[in-house]
Short mmCIF file of C-alpha atoms in Angstrom, two decimals:
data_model
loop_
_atom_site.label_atom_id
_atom_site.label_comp_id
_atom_site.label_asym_id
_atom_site.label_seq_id
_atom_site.Cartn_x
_atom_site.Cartn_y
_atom_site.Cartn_z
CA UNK A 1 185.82 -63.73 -1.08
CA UNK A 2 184.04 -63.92 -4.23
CA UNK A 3 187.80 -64.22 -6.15
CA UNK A 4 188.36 -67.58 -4.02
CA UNK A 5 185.04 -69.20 -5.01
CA UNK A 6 185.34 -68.48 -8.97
CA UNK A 7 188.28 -70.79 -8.07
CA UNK A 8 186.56 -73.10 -6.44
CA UNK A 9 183.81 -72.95 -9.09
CA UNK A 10 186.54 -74.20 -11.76
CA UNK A 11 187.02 -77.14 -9.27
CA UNK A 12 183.76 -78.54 -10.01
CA UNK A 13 183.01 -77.78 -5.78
CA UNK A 14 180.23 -77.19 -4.16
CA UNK A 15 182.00 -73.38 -3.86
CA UNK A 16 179.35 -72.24 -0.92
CA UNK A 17 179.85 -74.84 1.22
CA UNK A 18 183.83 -74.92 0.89
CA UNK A 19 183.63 -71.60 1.74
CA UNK A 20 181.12 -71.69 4.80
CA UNK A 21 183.57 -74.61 6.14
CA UNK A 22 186.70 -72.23 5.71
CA UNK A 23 185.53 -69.37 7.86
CA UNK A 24 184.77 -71.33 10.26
CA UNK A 25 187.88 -72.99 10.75
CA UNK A 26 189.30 -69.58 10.40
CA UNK A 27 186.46 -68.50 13.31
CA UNK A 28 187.63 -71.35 15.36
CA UNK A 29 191.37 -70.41 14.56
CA UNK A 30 190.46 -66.42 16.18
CA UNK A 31 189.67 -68.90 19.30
CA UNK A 32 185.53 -68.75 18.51
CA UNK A 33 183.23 -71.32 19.78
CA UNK A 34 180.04 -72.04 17.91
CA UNK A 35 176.89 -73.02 19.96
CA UNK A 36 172.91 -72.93 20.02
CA UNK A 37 171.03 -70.67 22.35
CA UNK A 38 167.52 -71.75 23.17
CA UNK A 39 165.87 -68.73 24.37
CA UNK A 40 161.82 -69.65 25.38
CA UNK A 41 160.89 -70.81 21.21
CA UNK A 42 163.53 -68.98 19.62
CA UNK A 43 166.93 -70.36 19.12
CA UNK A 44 169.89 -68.36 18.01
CA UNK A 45 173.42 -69.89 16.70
CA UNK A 46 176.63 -67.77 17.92
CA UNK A 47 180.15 -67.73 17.55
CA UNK A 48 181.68 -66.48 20.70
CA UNK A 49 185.73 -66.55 21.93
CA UNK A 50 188.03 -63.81 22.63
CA UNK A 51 189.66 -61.64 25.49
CA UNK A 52 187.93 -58.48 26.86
CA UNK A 53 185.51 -56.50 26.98
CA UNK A 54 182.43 -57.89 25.38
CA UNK A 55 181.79 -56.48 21.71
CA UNK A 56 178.07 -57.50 20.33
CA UNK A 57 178.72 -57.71 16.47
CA UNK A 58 174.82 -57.51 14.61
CA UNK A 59 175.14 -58.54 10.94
CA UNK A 60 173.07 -57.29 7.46
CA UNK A 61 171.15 -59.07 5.00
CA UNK A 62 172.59 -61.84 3.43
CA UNK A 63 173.49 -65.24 5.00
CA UNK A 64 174.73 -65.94 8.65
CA UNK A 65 177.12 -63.44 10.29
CA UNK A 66 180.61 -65.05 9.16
CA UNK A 67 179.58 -63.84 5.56
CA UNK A 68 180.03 -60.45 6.89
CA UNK A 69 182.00 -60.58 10.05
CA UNK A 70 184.53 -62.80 8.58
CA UNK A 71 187.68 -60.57 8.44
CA UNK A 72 187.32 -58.90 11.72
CA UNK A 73 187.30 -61.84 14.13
CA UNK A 74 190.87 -62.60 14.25
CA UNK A 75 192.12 -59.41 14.71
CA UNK A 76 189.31 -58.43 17.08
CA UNK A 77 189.42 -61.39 19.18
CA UNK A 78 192.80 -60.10 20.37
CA UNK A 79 191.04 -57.32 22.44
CA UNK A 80 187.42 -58.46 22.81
CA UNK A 81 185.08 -61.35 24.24
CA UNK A 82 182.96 -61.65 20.66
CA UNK A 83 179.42 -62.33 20.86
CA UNK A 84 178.74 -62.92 16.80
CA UNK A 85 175.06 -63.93 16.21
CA UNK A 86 172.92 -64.79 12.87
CA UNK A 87 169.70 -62.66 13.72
CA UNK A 88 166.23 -64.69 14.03
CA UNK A 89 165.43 -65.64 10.08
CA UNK A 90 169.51 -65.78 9.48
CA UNK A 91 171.67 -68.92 8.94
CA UNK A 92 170.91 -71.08 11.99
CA UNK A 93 168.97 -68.96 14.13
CA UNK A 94 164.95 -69.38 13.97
CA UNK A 95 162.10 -67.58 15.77
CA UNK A 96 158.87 -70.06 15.16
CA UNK A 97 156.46 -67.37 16.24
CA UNK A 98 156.38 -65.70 13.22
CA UNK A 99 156.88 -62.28 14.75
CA UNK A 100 159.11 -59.94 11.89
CA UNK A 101 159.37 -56.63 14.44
CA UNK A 102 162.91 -54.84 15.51
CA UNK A 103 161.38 -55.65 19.04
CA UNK A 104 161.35 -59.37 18.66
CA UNK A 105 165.32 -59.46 17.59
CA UNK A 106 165.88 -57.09 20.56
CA UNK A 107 164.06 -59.56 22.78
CA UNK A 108 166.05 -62.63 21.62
CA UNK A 109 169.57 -60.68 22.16
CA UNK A 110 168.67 -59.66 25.74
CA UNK A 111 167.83 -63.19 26.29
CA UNK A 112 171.63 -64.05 24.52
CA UNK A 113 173.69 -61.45 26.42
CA UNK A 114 171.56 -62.58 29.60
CA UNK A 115 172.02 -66.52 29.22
CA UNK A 116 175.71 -65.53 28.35
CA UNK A 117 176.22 -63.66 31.51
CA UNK A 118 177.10 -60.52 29.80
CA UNK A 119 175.42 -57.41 31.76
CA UNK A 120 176.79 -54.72 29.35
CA UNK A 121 178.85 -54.81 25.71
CA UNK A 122 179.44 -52.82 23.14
CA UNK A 123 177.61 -53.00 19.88
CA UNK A 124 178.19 -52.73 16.25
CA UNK A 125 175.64 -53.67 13.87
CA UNK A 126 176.10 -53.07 10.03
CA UNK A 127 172.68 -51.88 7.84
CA UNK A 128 169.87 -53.73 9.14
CA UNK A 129 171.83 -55.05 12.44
CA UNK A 130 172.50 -51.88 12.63
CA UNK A 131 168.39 -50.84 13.00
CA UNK A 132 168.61 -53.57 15.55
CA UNK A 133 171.45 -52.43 17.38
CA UNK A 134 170.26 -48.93 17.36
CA UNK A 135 167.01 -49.99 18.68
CA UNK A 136 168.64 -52.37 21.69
CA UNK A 137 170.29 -49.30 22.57
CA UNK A 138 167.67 -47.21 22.68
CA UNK A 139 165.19 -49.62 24.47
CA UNK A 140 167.93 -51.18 26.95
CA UNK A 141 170.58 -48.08 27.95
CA UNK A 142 172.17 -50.15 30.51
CA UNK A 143 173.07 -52.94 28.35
CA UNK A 144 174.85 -51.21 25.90
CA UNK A 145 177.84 -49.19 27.00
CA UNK A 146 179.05 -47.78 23.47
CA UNK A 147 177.03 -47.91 19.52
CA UNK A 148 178.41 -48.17 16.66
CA UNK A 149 176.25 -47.87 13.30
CA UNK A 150 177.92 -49.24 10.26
CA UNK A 151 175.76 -47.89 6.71
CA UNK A 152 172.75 -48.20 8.62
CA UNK A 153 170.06 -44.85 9.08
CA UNK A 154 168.46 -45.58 12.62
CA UNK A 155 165.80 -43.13 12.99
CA UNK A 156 167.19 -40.77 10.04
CA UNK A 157 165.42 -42.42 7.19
CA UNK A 158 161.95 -41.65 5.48
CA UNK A 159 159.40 -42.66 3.36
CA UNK A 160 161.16 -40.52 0.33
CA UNK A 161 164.41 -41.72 1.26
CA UNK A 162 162.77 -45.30 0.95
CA UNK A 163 160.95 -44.78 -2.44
CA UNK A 164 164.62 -43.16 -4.27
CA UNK A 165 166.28 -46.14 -3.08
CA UNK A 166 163.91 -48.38 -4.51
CA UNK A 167 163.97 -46.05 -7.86
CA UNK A 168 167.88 -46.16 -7.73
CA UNK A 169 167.53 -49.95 -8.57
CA UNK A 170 164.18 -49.77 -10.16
CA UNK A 171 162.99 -52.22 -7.24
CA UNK A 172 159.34 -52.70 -6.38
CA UNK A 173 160.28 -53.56 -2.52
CA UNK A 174 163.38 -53.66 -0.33
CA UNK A 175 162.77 -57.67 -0.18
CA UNK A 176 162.91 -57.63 -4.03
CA UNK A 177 166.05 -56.06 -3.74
CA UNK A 178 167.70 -57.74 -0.84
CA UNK A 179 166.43 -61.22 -0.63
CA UNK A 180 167.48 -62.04 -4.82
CA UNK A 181 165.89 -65.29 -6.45
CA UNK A 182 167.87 -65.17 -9.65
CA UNK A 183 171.80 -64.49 -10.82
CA UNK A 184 171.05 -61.00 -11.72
CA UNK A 185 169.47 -60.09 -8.34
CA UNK A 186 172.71 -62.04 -6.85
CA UNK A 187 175.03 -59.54 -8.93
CA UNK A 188 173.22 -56.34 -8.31
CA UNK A 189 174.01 -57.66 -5.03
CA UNK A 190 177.20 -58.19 -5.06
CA UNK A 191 177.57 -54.67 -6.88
CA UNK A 192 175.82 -53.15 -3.69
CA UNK A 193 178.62 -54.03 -1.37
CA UNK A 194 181.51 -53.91 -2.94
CA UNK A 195 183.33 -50.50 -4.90
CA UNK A 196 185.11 -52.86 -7.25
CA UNK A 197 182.64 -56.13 -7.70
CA UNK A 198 184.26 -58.62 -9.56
CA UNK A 199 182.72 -60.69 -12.17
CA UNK A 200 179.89 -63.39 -10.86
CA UNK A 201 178.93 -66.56 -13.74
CA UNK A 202 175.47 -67.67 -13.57
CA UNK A 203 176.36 -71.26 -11.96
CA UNK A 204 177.77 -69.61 -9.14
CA UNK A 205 175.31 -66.90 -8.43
CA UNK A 206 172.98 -69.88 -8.98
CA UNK A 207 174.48 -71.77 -5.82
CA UNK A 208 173.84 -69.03 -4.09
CA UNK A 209 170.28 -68.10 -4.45
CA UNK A 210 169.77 -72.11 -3.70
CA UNK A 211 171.99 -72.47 -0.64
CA UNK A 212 172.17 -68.76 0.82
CA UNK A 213 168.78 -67.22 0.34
CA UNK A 214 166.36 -70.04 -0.26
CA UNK A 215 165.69 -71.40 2.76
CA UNK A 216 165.47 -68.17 4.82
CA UNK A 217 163.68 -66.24 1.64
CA UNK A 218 159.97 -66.31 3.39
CA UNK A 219 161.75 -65.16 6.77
CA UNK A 220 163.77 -62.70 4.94
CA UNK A 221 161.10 -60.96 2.83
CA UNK A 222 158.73 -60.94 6.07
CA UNK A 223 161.21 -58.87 7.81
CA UNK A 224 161.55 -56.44 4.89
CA UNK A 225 158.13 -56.01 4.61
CA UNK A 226 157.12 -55.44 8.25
CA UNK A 227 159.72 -52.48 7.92
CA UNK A 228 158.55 -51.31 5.33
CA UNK A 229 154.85 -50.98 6.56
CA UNK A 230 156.29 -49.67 9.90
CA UNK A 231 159.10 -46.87 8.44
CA UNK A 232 157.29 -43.88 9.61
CA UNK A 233 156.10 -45.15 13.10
CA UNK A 234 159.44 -46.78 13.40
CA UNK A 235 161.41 -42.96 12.61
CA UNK A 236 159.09 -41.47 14.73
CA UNK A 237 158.70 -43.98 18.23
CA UNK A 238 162.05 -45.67 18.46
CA UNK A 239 164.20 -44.56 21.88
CA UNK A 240 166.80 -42.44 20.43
CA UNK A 241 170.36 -44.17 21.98
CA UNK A 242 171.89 -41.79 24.18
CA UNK A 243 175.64 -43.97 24.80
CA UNK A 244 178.51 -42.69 22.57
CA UNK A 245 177.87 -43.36 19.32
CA UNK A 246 179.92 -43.65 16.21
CA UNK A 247 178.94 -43.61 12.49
CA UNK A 248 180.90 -45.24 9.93
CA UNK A 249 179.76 -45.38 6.03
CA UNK A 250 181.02 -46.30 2.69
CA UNK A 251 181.61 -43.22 0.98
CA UNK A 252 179.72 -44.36 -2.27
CA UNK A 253 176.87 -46.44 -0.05
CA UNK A 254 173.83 -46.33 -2.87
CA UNK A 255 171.37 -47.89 -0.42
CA UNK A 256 171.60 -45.04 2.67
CA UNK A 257 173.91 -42.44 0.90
CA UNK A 258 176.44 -40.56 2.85
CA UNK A 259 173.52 -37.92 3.07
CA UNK A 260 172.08 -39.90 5.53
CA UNK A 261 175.03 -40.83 7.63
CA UNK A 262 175.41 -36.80 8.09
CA UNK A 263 171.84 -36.41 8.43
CA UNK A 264 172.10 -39.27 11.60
CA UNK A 265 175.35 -38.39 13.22
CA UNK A 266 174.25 -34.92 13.00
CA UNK A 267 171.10 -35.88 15.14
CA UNK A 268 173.16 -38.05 17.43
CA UNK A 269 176.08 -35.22 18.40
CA UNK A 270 177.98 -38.52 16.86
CA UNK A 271 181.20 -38.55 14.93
CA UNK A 272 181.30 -39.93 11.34
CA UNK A 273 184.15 -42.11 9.72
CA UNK A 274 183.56 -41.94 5.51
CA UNK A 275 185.50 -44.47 4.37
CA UNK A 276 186.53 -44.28 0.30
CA UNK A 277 186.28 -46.58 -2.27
CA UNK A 278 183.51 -48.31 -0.12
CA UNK A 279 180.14 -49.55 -1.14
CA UNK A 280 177.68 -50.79 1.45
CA UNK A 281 179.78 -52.86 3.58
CA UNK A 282 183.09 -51.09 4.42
CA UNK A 283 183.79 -53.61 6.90
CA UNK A 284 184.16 -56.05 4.49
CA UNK A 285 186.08 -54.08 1.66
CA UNK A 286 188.42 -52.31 4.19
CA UNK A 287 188.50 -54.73 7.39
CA UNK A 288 192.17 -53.27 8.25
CA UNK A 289 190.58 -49.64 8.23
CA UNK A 290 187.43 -50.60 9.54
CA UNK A 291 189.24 -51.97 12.66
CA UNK A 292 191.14 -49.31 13.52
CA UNK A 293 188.53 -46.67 13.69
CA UNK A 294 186.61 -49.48 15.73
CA UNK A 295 189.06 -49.58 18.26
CA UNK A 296 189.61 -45.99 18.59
CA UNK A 297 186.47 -45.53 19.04
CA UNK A 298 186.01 -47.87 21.64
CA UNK A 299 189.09 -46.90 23.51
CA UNK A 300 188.33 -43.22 23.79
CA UNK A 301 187.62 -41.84 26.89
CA UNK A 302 186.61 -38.11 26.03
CA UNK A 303 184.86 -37.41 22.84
CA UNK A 304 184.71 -34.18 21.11
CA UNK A 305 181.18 -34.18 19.74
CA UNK A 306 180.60 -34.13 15.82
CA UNK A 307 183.82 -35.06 14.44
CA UNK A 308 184.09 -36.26 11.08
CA UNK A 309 186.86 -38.30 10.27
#
């Protein structure tokens, strides 16, 4: 991804929004629909096409979901009605009330799967859609027929795990970290998710901190920090998910270590995927791999508790 818009850079283009236009023709190719969902004062933008059973796909921090769910759609599509949101305070969804809690996003996708006609999907949510999906699941059992949790600790995450992250990247606050303001932040980024990042210029990194972060950055840092004030309640109260449950991490994840994706499949009887040469978003640096343990998942019938893969 980042390859094709050094290219585009060279071009003299406006590289972010050539390549926001290209996945979604490539989305719309994969058979995707875009639309708006007004849901009481929020409103939440979706792609949503396929063939099956319905498969909930909850994004990280960064843009809009196609910046992360971008090379799963096609091949997923074959097999699955995708439901592919930007969370409240992502891309084109908005909640005006001002309300930053994991309850709020939960209350905005009920009101999606409900005004969609969808009584029960599966759900896979990567890092912090994957706190959200873990918490729909737990707080609405009968909506959610299988979980997946992509680099993302649900309940298995503590106040010291929070404070060595933040020393790992010498980071006064997860928004300082995630929600960058300047090409450095961008590239620390960029070296977050990906094993192998490749090389980022200052006029891109630029474009993105302008067109990417900017206009969701108060949104964005709000959430953060509401998490961070509420880490131990949030460890200690949220509904533990009792569906099937798969974990899959990046073997070399250094924002939740693969510590902590033993430490929460180990709580959840769950099996765990490690997949190598994989940062923070596995999905995205191994889409082909990342599918296929997807599906298997999803297709099993009988599960032998605590596998690791």
């Amino acid at each position: 991804m980042l390859r094709a818009l050094l290219v585009l850079l060279l071009a003299g283009c406006n590289v972010v929004h050539l390549h926001e236009r290209a996945m979604m023709r490539r989305a719309a190719t994969a058979g995707l629909v875009h639309a708006e969902h007004r849901l009481g004062r929020d409103s939440l933008a979706v792609w949503r096409g396929g063939h099956g059973r319905p498969l909930l796909l909850l994004h990280g921090f960064g843009a809009s979901a196609l910046w992360q769910w971008d090379h799963q759609l096609r091949e997923l599509s074959r097999r699955h009605e995708l439901v592919v949101p930007d969370l409240l305070g992502f891309g084109g969804s908005s909640g005006p009330d001002g309300d930053p809690s994991l309850d709020h996003q939960v209350r905005a996708l009920i009101g999606l799967l409900d005004a969609l006609d969808i009584e029960q999907a599966d759900v896979v949510g990567v890092s912090y859609g994957g706190l959200v999906a873990y918490a729909l699941a737990g707080a609405h059992p009968d909506r959610v027929r299988r979980l997946v949790m992509v680099d993302s600790p649900g309940h298995a995450w503590s106040i010291d795990d929070h404070r060595a992250m933040l020393g790992r990247f010498a980071a006064e606050s997860a928004a300082a970290l995630l929600v960058p303001d300047t090409p450095a932040g961008v590239r620390t980024l960029v070296g977050i998710a990906s094993h192998r990042p490749p090389r980022l210029p200052d006029a891109v990194a630029r474009r993105v901190v302008a067109e990417l972060y900017d206009p969701h950055r108060a949104d964005q840092r709000a959430l953060l920090d509401h998490l961070e004030r509420e880490l131990e309640r949030l460890a200690a109260t949220l509904a533990r998910p009792t569906q099937p449950t798969l974990a899959i991490w990046g073997a070399h994840d250094p924002v939740f270590p693969i510590e902590v994706g033993r430490r929460l499949a180990a709580d959840l009887d769950a099996p765990l995927v490690v997949i190598p040469r994989a940062r923070h978003l596995p999905n995205a640096e191994h889409p082909r791999r990342f599918v296929a343990e997807l599906e298997a998942f999803l297709d099993e019938t009988d599960r032998e508790p605590g596998r690791a893969r």
